[in-house]
PDB file of C-alpha atoms in Angstrom:
ATOM      1  CA  MET R   1      -8.676 -63.827-111.466  1.00 85.00           C
ATOM      2  CA  GLU R   2      -7.534 -64.430-114.512  1.00 90.00           C
ATOM      3  CA  GLY R   3     -10.072 -65.994-117.206  1.00 93.00           C
ATOM      4  CA  GLU R   4     -14.267 -66.592-117.685  1.00 95.00           C
ATOM      5  CA  TRP R   5     -16.925 -65.488-115.309  1.00 94.00           C
ATOM      6  CA  LYS R   6     -20.377 -65.612-114.930  1.00 93.00           C
ATOM      7  CA  TYR R   7     -22.979 -63.118-113.582  1.00 88.00           C
ATOM      8  CA  ALA R   8     -24.160 -64.687-110.636  1.00 87.00           C
ATOM      9  CA  GLY R   9     -26.233 -62.420-108.658  1.00 84.00           C
ATOM     10  CA  THR R  10     -26.396 -58.877-106.674  1.00 85.00           C
ATOM     11  CA  ALA R  11     -23.525 -58.296-104.396  1.00 87.00           C
ATOM     12  CA  ILE R  12     -25.096 -56.685-101.442  1.00 83.00           C
ATOM     13  CA  GLU R  13     -22.929 -55.413 -98.215  1.00 83.00           C
ATOM     14  CA  LEU R  14     -24.426 -52.982 -95.481  1.00 77.00           C
ATOM     15  CA  GLU R  15     -21.197 -51.588 -93.413  1.00 76.00           C
ATOM     16  CA  THR R  16     -21.637 -51.058 -89.488  1.00 76.00           C
ATOM     17  CA  GLU R  17     -19.297 -50.135 -86.664  1.00 79.00           C
ATOM     18  CA  ASP R  18     -21.866 -51.732 -84.142  1.00 77.00           C
ATOM     19  CA  THR R  19     -20.724 -55.426 -83.274  1.00 76.00           C
ATOM     20  CA  PHE R  20     -24.390 -55.930 -82.255  1.00 76.00           C
ATOM     21  CA  LYS R  21     -25.802 -55.022 -86.185  1.00 76.00           C
ATOM     22  CA  ARG R  22     -22.842 -56.674 -87.935  1.00 76.00           C
ATOM     23  CA  ALA R  23     -24.620 -60.193 -88.066  1.00 74.00           C
ATOM     24  CA  ALA R  24     -27.940 -58.841 -88.852  1.00 77.00           C
ATOM     25  CA  ALA R  25     -27.045 -56.944 -91.386  1.00 74.00           C
ATOM     26  CA  SER R  26     -24.627 -60.224 -92.877  1.00 77.00           C
ATOM     27  CA  LEU R  27     -28.604 -61.642 -93.428  1.00 78.00           C
ATOM     28  CA  ALA R  28     -30.246 -58.701 -94.358  1.00 77.00           C
ATOM     29  CA  ALA R  29     -28.134 -57.914 -96.746  1.00 77.00           C
ATOM     30  CA  VAL R  30     -28.588 -62.163 -98.095  1.00 78.00           C
ATOM     31  CA  ALA R  31     -32.080 -61.385 -98.319  1.00 79.00           C
ATOM     32  CA  ALA R  32     -31.906 -58.083-100.259  1.00 76.00           C
ATOM     33  CA  GLU R  33     -29.826 -59.959-103.165  1.00 77.00           C
ATOM     34  CA  GLU R  34     -31.974 -62.473-103.444  1.00 80.00           C
ATOM     35  CA  LYS R  35     -35.511 -59.838-103.120  1.00 78.00           C
ATOM     36  CA  ILE R  36     -33.698 -58.017-106.391  1.00 75.00           C
ATOM     37  CA  ASN R  37     -32.473 -60.992-107.659  1.00 73.00           C
ATOM     38  CA  GLN R  38     -35.903 -62.702-107.783  1.00 75.00           C
ATOM     39  CA  GLN R  39     -37.164 -59.123-109.018  1.00 70.00           C
ATOM     40  CA  LEU R  40     -34.671 -58.670-112.198  1.00 68.00           C
ATOM     41  CA  GLY R  41     -36.274 -62.433-112.677  1.00 70.00           C
ATOM     42  CA  SER R  42     -39.328 -61.860-112.729  1.00 70.00           C
ATOM     43  CA  LEU R  43     -38.834 -59.202-115.176  1.00 63.00           C
ATOM     44  CA  GLY R  44     -37.088 -61.662-117.616  1.00 62.00           C
ATOM     45  CA  VAL R  45     -34.029 -59.857-117.446  1.00 60.00           C
ATOM     46  CA  ASP R  46     -31.184 -63.567-118.074  1.00 66.00           C
ATOM     47  CA  LEU R  47     -27.927 -62.085-116.633  1.00 66.00           C
ATOM     48  CA  GLU R  48     -26.484 -65.321-115.777  1.00 68.00           C
ATOM     49  CA  SER R  49     -25.514 -65.543-120.082  1.00 76.00           C
ATOM     50  CA  VAL R  50     -23.214 -62.443-119.083  1.00 84.00           C
ATOM     51  CA  VAL R  51     -19.420 -63.179-118.686  1.00 90.00           C
ATOM     52  CA  PHE R  52     -16.802 -61.690-117.991  1.00 91.00           C
ATOM     53  CA  GLU R  53     -13.389 -63.031-119.200  1.00 94.00           C
ATOM     54  CA  PHE R  54     -10.012 -61.544-117.992  1.00 94.00           C
ATOM     55  CA  ASN R  55      -6.291 -61.660-119.254  1.00 94.00           C
ATOM     56  CA  ASN R  56      -3.514 -61.737-117.244  1.00 90.00           C
ATOM     57  CA  GLU R  57      -2.398 -58.444-118.837  1.00 92.00           C
ATOM     58  CA  GLY R  58      -4.953 -56.067-118.184  1.00 93.00           C
ATOM     59  CA  ASP R  59      -7.990 -56.560-120.585  1.00 94.00           C
ATOM     60  CA  LEU R  60     -11.169 -58.093-120.336  1.00 92.00           C
ATOM     61  CA  THR R  61     -14.252 -58.930-122.511  1.00 92.00           C
ATOM     62  CA  ILE R  62     -17.879 -58.572-121.173  1.00 87.00           C
ATOM     63  CA  LYS R  63     -19.440 -60.878-123.359  1.00 87.00           C
ATOM     64  CA  ALA R  64     -23.400 -59.632-123.304  1.00 80.00           C
ATOM     65  CA  LEU R  65     -26.706 -60.135-125.654  1.00 73.00           C
ATOM     66  CA  ASN R  66     -24.146 -61.594-128.391  1.00 80.00           C
ATOM     67  CA  LYS R  67     -21.605 -58.567-128.190  1.00 82.00           C
ATOM     68  CA  SER R  68     -18.786 -58.116-126.687  1.00 87.00           C
ATOM     69  CA  ILE R  69     -17.405 -55.350-125.132  1.00 86.00           C
ATOM     70  CA  PRO R  70     -13.664 -54.508-124.575  1.00 90.00           C
ATOM     71  CA  ALA R  71     -12.945 -53.493-121.364  1.00 90.00           C
ATOM     72  CA  GLN R  72      -9.859 -52.919-119.178  1.00 93.00           C
ATOM     73  CA  TYR R  73      -9.138 -53.676-115.097  1.00 93.00           C
ATOM     74  CA  GLN R  74      -6.240 -53.017-112.951  1.00 93.00           C
ATOM     75  CA  LEU R  75      -6.088 -54.613-109.452  1.00 92.00           C
ATOM     76  CA  THR R  76      -4.651 -52.652-106.940  1.00 90.00           C
ATOM     77  CA  GLU R  77      -0.829 -54.110-104.830  1.00 91.00           C
ATOM     78  CA  ASP R  78      -3.298 -55.955-101.688  1.00 92.00           C
ATOM     79  CA  LYS R  79      -6.137 -56.961-104.508  1.00 88.00           C
ATOM     80  CA  LYS R  80      -8.878 -55.877-102.133  1.00 91.00           C
ATOM     81  CA  SER R  81      -9.810 -52.873-105.431  1.00 92.00           C
ATOM     82  CA  ILE R  82     -10.421 -53.001-109.119  1.00 91.00           C
ATOM     83  CA  LYS R  83     -10.547 -50.540-111.467  1.00 90.00           C
ATOM     84  CA  LEU R  84     -12.352 -51.142-113.992  1.00 86.00           C
ATOM     85  CA  SER R  85     -12.392 -49.207-117.062  1.00 87.00           C
ATOM     86  CA  VAL R  86     -15.245 -49.475-120.474  1.00 83.00           C
ATOM     87  CA  MET R  87     -14.250 -48.257-123.971  1.00 73.00           C
ATOM     88  CA  ASP R  88     -11.784 -45.350-122.586  1.00 72.00           C
ATOM     89  CA  LYS R  89     -15.138 -43.911-121.342  1.00 72.00           C
ATOM     90  CA  LEU R  90     -16.460 -45.400-118.129  1.00 74.00           C
ATOM     91  CA  GLY R  91     -14.133 -46.170-115.273  1.00 79.00           C
ATOM     92  CA  VAL R  92     -15.431 -47.123-112.441  1.00 82.00           C
ATOM     93  CA  ASN R  93     -13.383 -48.278-108.339  1.00 86.00           C
ATOM     94  CA  ALA R  94     -15.136 -51.061-107.273  1.00 88.00           C
ATOM     95  CA  ASN R  95     -13.807 -52.959-103.851  1.00 90.00           C
ATOM     96  CA  LEU R  96     -12.913 -56.576-104.641  1.00 92.00           C
ATOM     97  CA  LYS R  97     -14.010 -59.770-102.621  1.00 91.00           C
ATOM     98  CA  HIS R  98     -12.389 -62.993-103.951  1.00 90.00           C
ATOM     99  CA  SER R  99     -12.070 -66.721-103.961  1.00 89.00           C
ATOM    100  CA  LEU R 100     -10.695 -69.657-106.017  1.00 89.00           C
ATOM    101  CA  ASN R 101     -14.369 -69.919-107.323  1.00 94.00           C
ATOM    102  CA  THR R 102     -16.234 -66.907-106.605  1.00 94.00           C
ATOM    103  CA  MET R 103     -15.929 -62.540-106.914  1.00 95.00           C
ATOM    104  CA  SER R 104     -17.513 -59.568-106.180  1.00 92.00           C
ATOM    105  CA  PHE R 105     -16.957 -56.366-107.075  1.00 90.00           C
ATOM    106  CA  LEU R 106     -18.646 -53.842-104.777  1.00 89.00           C
ATOM    107  CA  PHE R 107     -19.740 -50.002-105.077  1.00 83.00           C
ATOM    108  CA  GLU R 108     -20.134 -47.343-102.940  1.00 81.00           C
ATOM    109  CA  ALA R 109     -23.598 -46.865-103.102  1.00 74.00           C
ATOM    110  CA  ASP R 110     -24.409 -43.391-101.337  1.00 67.00           C
ATOM    111  CA  LYS R 111     -26.118 -41.823-104.381  1.00 57.00           C
ATOM    112  CA  LEU R 112     -27.461 -44.506-105.784  1.00 57.00           C
ATOM    113  CA  ILE R 113     -29.454 -45.481-102.295  1.00 60.00           C
ATOM    114  CA  ASP R 114     -30.400 -41.253-102.608  1.00 60.00           C
ATOM    115  CA  VAL R 115     -32.012 -42.066-105.735  1.00 55.00           C
ATOM    116  CA  VAL R 116     -33.818 -45.366-104.613  1.00 55.00           C
ATOM    117  CA  SER R 117     -35.468 -43.626-101.695  1.00 61.00           C
ATOM    118  CA  TYR R 118     -36.832 -41.117-103.565  1.00 57.00           C
ATOM    119  CA  ILE R 119     -38.285 -42.875-106.040  1.00 56.00           C
ATOM    120  CA  SER R 120     -39.329 -45.687-103.834  1.00 58.00           C
ATOM    121  CA  LYS R 121     -41.219 -42.249-101.927  1.00 61.00           C
ATOM    122  CA  LYS R 122     -43.176 -41.072-104.958  1.00 57.00           C
ATOM    123  CA  ILE R 123     -44.409 -45.124-106.353  1.00 61.00           C
ATOM    124  CA  ASP R 124     -45.295 -48.321-104.369  1.00 63.00           C
ATOM    125  CA  HIS R 125     -42.522 -50.464-105.266  1.00 63.00           C
ATOM    126  CA  SER R 126     -42.296 -53.202-102.485  1.00 68.00           C
ATOM    127  CA  THR R 127     -38.056 -54.057-102.879  1.00 62.00           C
ATOM    128  CA  LEU R 128     -37.635 -50.561-103.321  1.00 62.00           C
ATOM    129  CA  LYS R 129     -38.981 -48.763-100.485  1.00 67.00           C
ATOM    130  CA  ALA R 130     -37.596 -52.133 -98.601  1.00 68.00           C
ATOM    131  CA  ILE R 131     -33.762 -51.634-100.004  1.00 64.00           C
ATOM    132  CA  SER R 132     -34.036 -47.464 -98.668  1.00 65.00           C
ATOM    133  CA  SER R 133     -35.538 -48.520 -95.213  1.00 67.00           C
ATOM    134  CA  LEU R 134     -32.758 -51.472 -94.617  1.00 62.00           C
ATOM    135  CA  ALA R 135     -30.287 -48.851 -96.214  1.00 60.00           C
ATOM    136  CA  GLU R 136     -31.096 -45.829 -93.531  1.00 65.00           C
ATOM    137  CA  LYS R 137     -30.622 -48.401 -90.849  1.00 63.00           C
ATOM    138  CA  TYR R 138     -26.316 -48.859 -91.695  1.00 57.00           C
ATOM    139  CA  ASP R 139     -23.174 -46.567 -92.090  1.00 62.00           C
ATOM    140  CA  GLY R 140     -22.753 -47.642 -95.243  1.00 71.00           C
ATOM    141  CA  MET R 141     -23.648 -49.501 -98.591  1.00 76.00           C
ATOM    142  CA  LYS R 142     -22.044 -51.769-101.409  1.00 84.00           C
ATOM    143  CA  VAL R 143     -24.264 -52.508-104.204  1.00 82.00           C
ATOM    144  CA  GLY R 144     -22.204 -54.424-107.153  1.00 84.00           C
ATOM    145  CA  ILE R 145     -22.621 -58.086-108.526  1.00 85.00           C
ATOM    146  CA  GLN R 146     -21.361 -61.440-107.881  1.00 89.00           C
ATOM    147  CA  LEU R 147     -19.449 -63.740-110.632  1.00 93.00           C
ATOM    148  CA  GLU R 148     -18.111 -67.250-110.639  1.00 93.00           C
ATOM    149  CA  LYS R 149     -15.515 -68.767-111.945  1.00 95.00           C
ATOM    150  CA  ILE R 150     -16.556 -71.009-115.553  1.00 92.00           C
ATOM    151  CA  ASN R 151     -12.837 -72.478-116.379  1.00 72.00           C
TER     152      ASN R 151
END
């Protein structure tokens, strides 16, 4: 984990106990990630300039918009979860998926999905409606970020 990682896109994971739905969930998650990334790009959001720098002592620096934000991280023993604490105020837990060159933080999205569903009913926004509709078909949804190793 040590080193610099740049933002590479949105991460979505759909959960289901149904064996037949698992393959469809994976394809649907990829399609939703692409749609969200396109929407962010069309809004001029340049998240690729966001960099996460991890050291081996649990310190993390998030670099964005010419600012450095100090943070800390703590891995679970099995290295499947991470707790991120930003400026000693915001602490969040995420599932961690990683390989040598990629890493994803995935957060439980139940409350977020409730908000997205409510908003999508009030406004006519195709991406929000698609995400809301997709989430209703599965047991759970996790959303987060994908990172790519820089060095």
